[in-house]
CSV table of C-alpha atoms in Angstrom, one decimal:
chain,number,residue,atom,x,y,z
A,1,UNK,CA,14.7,6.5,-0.3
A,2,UNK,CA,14.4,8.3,-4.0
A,3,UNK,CA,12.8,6.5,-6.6
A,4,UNK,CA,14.8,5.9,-9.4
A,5,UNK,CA,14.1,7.9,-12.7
A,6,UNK,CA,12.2,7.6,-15.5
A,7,UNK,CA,13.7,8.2,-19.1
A,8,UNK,CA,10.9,10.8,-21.3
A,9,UNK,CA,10.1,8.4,-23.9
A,10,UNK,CA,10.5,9.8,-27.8
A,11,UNK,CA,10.4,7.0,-29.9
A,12,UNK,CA,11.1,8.0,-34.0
A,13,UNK,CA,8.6,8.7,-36.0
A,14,UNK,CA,8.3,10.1,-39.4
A,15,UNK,CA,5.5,12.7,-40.6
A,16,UNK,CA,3.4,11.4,-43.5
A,17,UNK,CA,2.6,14.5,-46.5
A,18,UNK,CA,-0.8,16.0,-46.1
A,19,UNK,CA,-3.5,16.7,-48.6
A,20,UNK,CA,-2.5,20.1,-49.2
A,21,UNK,CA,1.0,19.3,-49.4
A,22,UNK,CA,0.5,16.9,-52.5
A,23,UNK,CA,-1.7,19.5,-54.2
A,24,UNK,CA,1.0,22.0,-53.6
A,25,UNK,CA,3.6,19.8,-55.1
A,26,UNK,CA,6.2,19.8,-52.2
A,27,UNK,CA,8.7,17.0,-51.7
A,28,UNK,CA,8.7,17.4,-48.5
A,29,UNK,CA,5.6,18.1,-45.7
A,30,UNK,CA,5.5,21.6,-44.4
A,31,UNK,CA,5.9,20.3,-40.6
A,32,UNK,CA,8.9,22.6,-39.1
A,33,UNK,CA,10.0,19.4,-37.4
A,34,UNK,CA,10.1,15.3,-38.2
A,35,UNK,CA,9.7,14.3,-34.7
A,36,UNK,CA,6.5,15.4,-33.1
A,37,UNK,CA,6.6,16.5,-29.4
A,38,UNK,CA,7.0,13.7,-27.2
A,39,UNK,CA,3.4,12.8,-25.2
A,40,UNK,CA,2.5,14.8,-22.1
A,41,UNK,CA,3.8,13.1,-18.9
A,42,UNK,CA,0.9,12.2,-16.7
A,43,UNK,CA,-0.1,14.8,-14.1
A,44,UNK,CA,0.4,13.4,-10.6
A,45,UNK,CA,-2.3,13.0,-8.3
A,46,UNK,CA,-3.2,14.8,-5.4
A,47,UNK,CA,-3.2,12.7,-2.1
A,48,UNK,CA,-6.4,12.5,-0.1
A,49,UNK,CA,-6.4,9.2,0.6
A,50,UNK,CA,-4.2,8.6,2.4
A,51,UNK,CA,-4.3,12.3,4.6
A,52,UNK,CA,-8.0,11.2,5.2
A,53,UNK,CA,-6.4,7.2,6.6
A,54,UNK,CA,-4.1,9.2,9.1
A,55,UNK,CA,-7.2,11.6,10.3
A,56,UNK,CA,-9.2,8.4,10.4
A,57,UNK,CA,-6.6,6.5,12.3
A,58,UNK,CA,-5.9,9.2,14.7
A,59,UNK,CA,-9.5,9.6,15.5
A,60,UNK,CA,-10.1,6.0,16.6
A,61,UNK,CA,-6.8,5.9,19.0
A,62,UNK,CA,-8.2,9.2,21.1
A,63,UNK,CA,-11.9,7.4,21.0
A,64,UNK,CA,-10.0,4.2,22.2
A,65,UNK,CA,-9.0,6.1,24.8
A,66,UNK,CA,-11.9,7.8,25.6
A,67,UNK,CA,-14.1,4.3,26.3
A,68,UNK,CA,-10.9,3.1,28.0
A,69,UNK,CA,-11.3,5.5,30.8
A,70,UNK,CA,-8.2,4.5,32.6
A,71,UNK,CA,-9.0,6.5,35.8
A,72,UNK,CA,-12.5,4.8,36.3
A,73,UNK,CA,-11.9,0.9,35.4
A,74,UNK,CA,-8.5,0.9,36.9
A,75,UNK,CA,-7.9,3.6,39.4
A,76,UNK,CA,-6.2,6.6,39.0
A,77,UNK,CA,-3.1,5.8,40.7
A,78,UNK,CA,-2.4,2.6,38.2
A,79,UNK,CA,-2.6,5.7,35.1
A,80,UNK,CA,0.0,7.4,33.7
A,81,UNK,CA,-0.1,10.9,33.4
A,82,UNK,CA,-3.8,11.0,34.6
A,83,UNK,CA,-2.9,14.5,36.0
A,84,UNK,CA,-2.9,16.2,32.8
A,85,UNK,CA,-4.8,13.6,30.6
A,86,UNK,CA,-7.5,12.5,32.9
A,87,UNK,CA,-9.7,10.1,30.9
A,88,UNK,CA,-7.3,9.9,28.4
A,89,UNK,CA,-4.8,8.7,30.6
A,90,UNK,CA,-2.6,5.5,29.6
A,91,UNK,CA,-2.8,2.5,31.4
A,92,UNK,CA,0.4,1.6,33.5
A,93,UNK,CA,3.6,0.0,31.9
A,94,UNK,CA,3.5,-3.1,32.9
A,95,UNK,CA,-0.2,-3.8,31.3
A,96,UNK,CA,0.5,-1.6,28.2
A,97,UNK,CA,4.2,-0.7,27.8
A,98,UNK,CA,2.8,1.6,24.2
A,99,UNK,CA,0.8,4.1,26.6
A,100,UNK,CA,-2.3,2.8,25.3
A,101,UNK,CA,-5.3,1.7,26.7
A,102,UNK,CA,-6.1,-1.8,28.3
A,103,UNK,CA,-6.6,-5.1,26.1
A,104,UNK,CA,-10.1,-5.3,27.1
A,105,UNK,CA,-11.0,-2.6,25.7
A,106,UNK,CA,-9.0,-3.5,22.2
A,107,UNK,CA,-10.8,-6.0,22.4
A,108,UNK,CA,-14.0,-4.8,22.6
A,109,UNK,CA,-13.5,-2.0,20.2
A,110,UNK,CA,-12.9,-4.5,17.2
A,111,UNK,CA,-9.0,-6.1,18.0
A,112,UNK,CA,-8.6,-8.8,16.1
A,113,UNK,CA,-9.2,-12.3,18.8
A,114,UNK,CA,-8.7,-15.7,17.6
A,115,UNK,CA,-12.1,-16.7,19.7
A,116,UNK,CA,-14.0,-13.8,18.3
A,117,UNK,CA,-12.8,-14.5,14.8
A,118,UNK,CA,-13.3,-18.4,14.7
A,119,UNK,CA,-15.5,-19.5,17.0
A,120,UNK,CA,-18.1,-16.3,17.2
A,121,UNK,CA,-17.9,-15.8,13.4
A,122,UNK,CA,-17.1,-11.8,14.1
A,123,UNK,CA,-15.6,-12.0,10.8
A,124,UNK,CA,-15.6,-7.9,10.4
A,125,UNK,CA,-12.5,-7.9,13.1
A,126,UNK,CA,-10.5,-8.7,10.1
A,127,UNK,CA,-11.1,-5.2,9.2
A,128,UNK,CA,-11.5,-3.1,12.1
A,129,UNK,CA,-8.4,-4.1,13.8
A,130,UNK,CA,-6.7,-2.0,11.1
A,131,UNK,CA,-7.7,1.0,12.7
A,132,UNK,CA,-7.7,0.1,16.0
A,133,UNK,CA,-3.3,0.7,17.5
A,134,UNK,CA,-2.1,-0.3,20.8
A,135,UNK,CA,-0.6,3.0,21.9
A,136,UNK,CA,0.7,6.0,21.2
A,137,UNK,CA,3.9,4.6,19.9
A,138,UNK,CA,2.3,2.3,17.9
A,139,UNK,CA,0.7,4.9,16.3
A,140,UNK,CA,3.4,7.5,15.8
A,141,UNK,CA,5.1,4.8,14.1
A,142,UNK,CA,2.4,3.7,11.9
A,143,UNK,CA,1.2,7.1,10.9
A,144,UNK,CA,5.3,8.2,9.9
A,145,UNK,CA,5.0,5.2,7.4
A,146,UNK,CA,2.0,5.8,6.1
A,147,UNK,CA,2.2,9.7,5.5
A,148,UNK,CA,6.1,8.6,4.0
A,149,UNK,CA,4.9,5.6,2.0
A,150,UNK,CA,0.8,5.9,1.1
A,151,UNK,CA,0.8,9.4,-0.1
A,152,UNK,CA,3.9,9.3,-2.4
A,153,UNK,CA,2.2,5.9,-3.8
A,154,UNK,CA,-1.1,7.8,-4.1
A,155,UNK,CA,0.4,11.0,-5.5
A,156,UNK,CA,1.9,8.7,-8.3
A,157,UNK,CA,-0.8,6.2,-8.8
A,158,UNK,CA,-3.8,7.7,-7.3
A,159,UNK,CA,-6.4,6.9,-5.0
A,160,UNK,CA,-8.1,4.5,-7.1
A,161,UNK,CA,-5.3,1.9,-7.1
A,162,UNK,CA,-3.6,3.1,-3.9
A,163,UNK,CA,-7.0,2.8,-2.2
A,164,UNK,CA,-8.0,-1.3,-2.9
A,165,UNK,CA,-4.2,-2.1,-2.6
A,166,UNK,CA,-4.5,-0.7,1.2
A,167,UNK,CA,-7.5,-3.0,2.1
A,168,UNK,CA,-6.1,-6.1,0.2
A,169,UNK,CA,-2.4,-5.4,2.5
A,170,UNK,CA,-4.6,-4.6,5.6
A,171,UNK,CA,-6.7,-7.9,5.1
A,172,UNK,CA,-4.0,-10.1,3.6
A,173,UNK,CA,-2.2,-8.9,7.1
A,174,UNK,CA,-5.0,-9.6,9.8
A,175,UNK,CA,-6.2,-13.4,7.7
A,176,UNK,CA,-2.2,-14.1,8.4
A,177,UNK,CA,-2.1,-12.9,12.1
A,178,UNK,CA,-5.8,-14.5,13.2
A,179,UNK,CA,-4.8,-17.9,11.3
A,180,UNK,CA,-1.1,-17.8,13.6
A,181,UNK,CA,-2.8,-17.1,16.6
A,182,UNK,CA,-4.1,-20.1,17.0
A,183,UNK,CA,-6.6,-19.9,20.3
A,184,UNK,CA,-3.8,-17.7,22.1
A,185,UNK,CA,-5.2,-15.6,23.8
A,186,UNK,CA,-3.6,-12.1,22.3
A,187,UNK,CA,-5.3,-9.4,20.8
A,188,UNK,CA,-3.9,-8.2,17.2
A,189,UNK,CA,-4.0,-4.9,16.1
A,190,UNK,CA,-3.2,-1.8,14.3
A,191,UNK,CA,-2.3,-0.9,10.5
A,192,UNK,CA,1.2,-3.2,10.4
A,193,UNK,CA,-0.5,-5.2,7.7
A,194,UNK,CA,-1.4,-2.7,5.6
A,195,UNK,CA,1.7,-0.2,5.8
A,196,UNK,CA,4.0,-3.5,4.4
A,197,UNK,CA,1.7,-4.1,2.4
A,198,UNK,CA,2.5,-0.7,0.3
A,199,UNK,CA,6.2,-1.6,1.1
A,200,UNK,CA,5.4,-4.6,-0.6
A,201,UNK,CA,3.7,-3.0,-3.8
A,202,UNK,CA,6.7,-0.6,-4.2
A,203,UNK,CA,8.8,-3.6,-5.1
A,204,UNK,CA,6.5,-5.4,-7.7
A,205,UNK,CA,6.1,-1.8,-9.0
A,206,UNK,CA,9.8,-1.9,-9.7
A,207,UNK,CA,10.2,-5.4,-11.1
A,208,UNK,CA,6.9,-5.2,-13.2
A,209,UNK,CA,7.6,-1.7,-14.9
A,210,UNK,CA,11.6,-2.7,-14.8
A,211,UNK,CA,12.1,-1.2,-18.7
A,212,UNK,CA,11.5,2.1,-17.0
A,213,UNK,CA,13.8,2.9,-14.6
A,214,UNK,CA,17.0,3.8,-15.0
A,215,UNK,CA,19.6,2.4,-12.2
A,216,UNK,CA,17.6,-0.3,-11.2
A,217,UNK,CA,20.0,-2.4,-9.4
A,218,UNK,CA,21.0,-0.1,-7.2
A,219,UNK,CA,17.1,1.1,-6.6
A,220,UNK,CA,16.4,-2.9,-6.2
A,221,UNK,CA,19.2,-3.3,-3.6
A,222,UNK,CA,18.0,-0.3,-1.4
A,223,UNK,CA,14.8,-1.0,-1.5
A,224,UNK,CA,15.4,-4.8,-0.8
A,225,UNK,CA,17.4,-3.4,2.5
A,226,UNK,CA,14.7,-1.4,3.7
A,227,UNK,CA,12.3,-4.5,3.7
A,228,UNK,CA,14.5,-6.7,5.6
A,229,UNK,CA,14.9,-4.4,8.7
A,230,UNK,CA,11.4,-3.5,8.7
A,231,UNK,CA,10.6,-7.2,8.8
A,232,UNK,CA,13.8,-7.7,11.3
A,233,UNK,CA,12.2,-5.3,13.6
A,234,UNK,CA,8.6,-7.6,13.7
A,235,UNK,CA,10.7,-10.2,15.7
A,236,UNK,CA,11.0,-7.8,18.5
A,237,UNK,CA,8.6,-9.0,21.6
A,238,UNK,CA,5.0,-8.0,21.2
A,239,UNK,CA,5.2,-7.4,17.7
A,240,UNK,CA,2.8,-9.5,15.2
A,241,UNK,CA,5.4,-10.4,12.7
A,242,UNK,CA,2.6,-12.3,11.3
A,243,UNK,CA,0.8,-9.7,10.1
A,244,UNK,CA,3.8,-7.8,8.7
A,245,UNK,CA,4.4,-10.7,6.5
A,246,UNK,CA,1.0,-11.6,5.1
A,247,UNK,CA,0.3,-7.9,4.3
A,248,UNK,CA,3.6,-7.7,2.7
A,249,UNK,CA,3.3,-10.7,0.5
A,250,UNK,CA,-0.2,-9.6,-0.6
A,251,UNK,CA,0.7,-6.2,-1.3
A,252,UNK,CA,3.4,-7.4,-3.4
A,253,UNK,CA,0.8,-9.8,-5.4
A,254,UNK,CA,-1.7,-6.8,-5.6
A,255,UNK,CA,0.8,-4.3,-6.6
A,256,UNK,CA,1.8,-6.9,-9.6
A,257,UNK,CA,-2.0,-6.2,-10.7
A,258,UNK,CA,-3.5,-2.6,-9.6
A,259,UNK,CA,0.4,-0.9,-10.3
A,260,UNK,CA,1.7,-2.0,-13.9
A,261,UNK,CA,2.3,0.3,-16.1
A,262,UNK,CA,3.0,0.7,-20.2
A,263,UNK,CA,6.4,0.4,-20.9
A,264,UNK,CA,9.3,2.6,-21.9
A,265,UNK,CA,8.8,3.9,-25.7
A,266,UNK,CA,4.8,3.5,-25.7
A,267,UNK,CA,3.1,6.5,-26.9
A,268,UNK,CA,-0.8,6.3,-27.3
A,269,UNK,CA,-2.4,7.0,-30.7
A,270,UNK,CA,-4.7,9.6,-29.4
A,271,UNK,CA,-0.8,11.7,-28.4
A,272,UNK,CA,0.8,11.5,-32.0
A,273,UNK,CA,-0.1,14.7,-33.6
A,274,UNK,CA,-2.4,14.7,-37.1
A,275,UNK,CA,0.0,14.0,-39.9
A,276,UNK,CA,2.2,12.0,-38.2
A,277,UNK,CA,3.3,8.0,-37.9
A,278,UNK,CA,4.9,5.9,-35.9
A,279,UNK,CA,7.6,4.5,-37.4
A,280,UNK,CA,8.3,1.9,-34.9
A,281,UNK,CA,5.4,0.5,-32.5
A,282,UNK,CA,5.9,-0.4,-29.0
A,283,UNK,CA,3.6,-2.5,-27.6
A,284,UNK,CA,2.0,-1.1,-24.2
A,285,UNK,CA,3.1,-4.4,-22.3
A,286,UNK,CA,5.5,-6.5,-22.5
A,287,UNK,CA,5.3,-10.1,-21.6
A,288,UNK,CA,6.5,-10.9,-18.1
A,289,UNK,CA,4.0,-8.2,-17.3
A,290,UNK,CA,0.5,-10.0,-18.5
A,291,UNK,CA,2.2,-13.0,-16.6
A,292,UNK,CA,3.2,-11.6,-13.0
A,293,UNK,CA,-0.6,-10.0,-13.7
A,294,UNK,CA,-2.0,-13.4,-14.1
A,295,UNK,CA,0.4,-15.6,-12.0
A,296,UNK,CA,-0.4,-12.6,-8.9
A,297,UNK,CA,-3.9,-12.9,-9.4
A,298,UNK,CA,-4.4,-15.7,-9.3
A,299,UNK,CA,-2.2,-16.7,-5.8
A,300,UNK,CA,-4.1,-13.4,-4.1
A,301,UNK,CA,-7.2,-15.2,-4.8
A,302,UNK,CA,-6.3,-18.6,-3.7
A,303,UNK,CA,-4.8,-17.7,-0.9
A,304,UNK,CA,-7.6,-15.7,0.4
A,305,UNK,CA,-9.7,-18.3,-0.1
A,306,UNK,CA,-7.7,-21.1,1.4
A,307,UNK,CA,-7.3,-18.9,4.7
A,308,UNK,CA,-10.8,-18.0,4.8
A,309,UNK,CA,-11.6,-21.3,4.5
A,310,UNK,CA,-10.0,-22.7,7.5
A,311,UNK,CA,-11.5,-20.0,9.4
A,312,UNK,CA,-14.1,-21.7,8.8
A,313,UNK,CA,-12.8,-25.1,10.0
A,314,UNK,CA,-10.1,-24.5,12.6
């Protein structure tokens, strides 16, 4: 889906007479033009990010698989394609229908476990499970989205907002899933969470910088489709739907803080040229902005809180 596009913003201004104008007697200043240049458009940021996420996440899945060992903790004739893999062989369908490695060894790697989570205090699984995916498939999937959706966020916004807003969606995601689980005894991983959570920011981009897009209903709609089939898809069998929806609703909150913007006719003072004013300010935010900011804020922190907290007591 193409973003909608931005309007170059060239409010009026007038020029104001300079000191060498007045002592020369002119009417008028000496400036070939009465509207200055408009202000340079940002320069877009080159993804690393999120390239260095996909290397990270890739890495993990073949270590998975090398401590899984398929051939020697299950038997070579219960791996699939052990013939050309070897070690890195998946583990048979009916255990792992992804061509992934066993639950065990999810498990021990850092999957996020209800009992491991609650009852042993391993509170870190909230975090390593983000890297940790259930199979090949899982993966491809996962790493499509993010190389589609984290580096065009990143390339726009960079990898200092980009970056937190990941972690908050991958955390928000895996607090959600562990607090469903519920002392089932399923192992939750992979980096769901975090990929709708950047689905999530792109749409509280769009409603909290709304003054500068142009066709915004018909950017809202799309977008608004995508999200629905990605979170009808998490109601398929051994999907953690769970996660899909608490990463989405905390990158949404997060993006309402880490992705604002100034709005549409803001120019800066330091890119108005010497010798000219502003005829009519715009301020850099507009209202419903500072209060999504606050109002987001303020429910990403509560929340996290109140989940954490039953953690604590189940």
């Amino acid at each position: 889906m193409e973003r909608p596009s931005r309007p170059s913003p060239s409010p009026p201004v007038q020029p104001t007479p300079s000191h060498d104008d007045i002592e020369k007697g002119s009417r008028r200043p000496c400036h070939k033009s009465k509207i200055p240049p408009p202000p340079p458009q940002p320069k877009p940021w080159k993804p690393w990010l999120m390239p260095l996420a996909f290397v990270a996440n890739t890495s993990v899945f073949i270590y998975t698989m090398y401590v899984n060992d398929c051939p020697h903790t299950s038997g070579t004739s219960k791996c699939i394609l052990y013939e050309y893999l070897g070690r890195y062989s998946f583990q048979r369908f009916k255990e792992n229908p992804l061509l992934g490695p066993s639950y065990i060894t999810l498990k021990k790697l850092g999957g996020l476990d209800w009992t491991q989570v609650v009852e042993e205090k391993e509170y870190w699984r909230l975090f390593s499970c983000m890297w940790l995916h259930a199979g090949l498939i899982h993966l491809l999937i996962n790493m499509l989205s993010l190389l589609g959706l984290g580096i065009r966020l990143e390339h726009e916004f960079g990898f200092v907002r980009i970056g937190p807003l990941y972690m908050i969606s991958g955390f928000g995601g895996s607090l959600t899933s562990v607090l469903s689980l519920a002392r089932k005894r399923i192992v939750s991983v992979g980096a769901s969470g975090a990929l709708f959570g950047l689905l999530g920011s792109m749409l509280s981009e769009l409603i909290t910088n709304w003054s500068n897009y142009t066709n915004k209903c018909s950017a809202l709609s799309t977008m608004l489709l995508i999200i629905c089939l990605n979170l009808a898809i998490g109601f398929l069998p051994r999907v953690d739907n769970s996660a899909h929806i608490g990463g989405f609703v905390s990158g949404l909150l997060a993006g309402f803080v880490l992705l604002m913007r100034p709005q549409y006719g803001y120019i800066s003072s330091k890119h108005v040229p010497e010798g000219y004013q502003i005829k009519h300010k715009v301020a850099k935010h507009q209202v419903h902005q500072y209060v999504l900011f606050g109002i987001s804020l303020v429910l990403l922190i509560t929340g996290f809180a109140v989940g954490l907290q039953r953690l604590r007591r189940p």
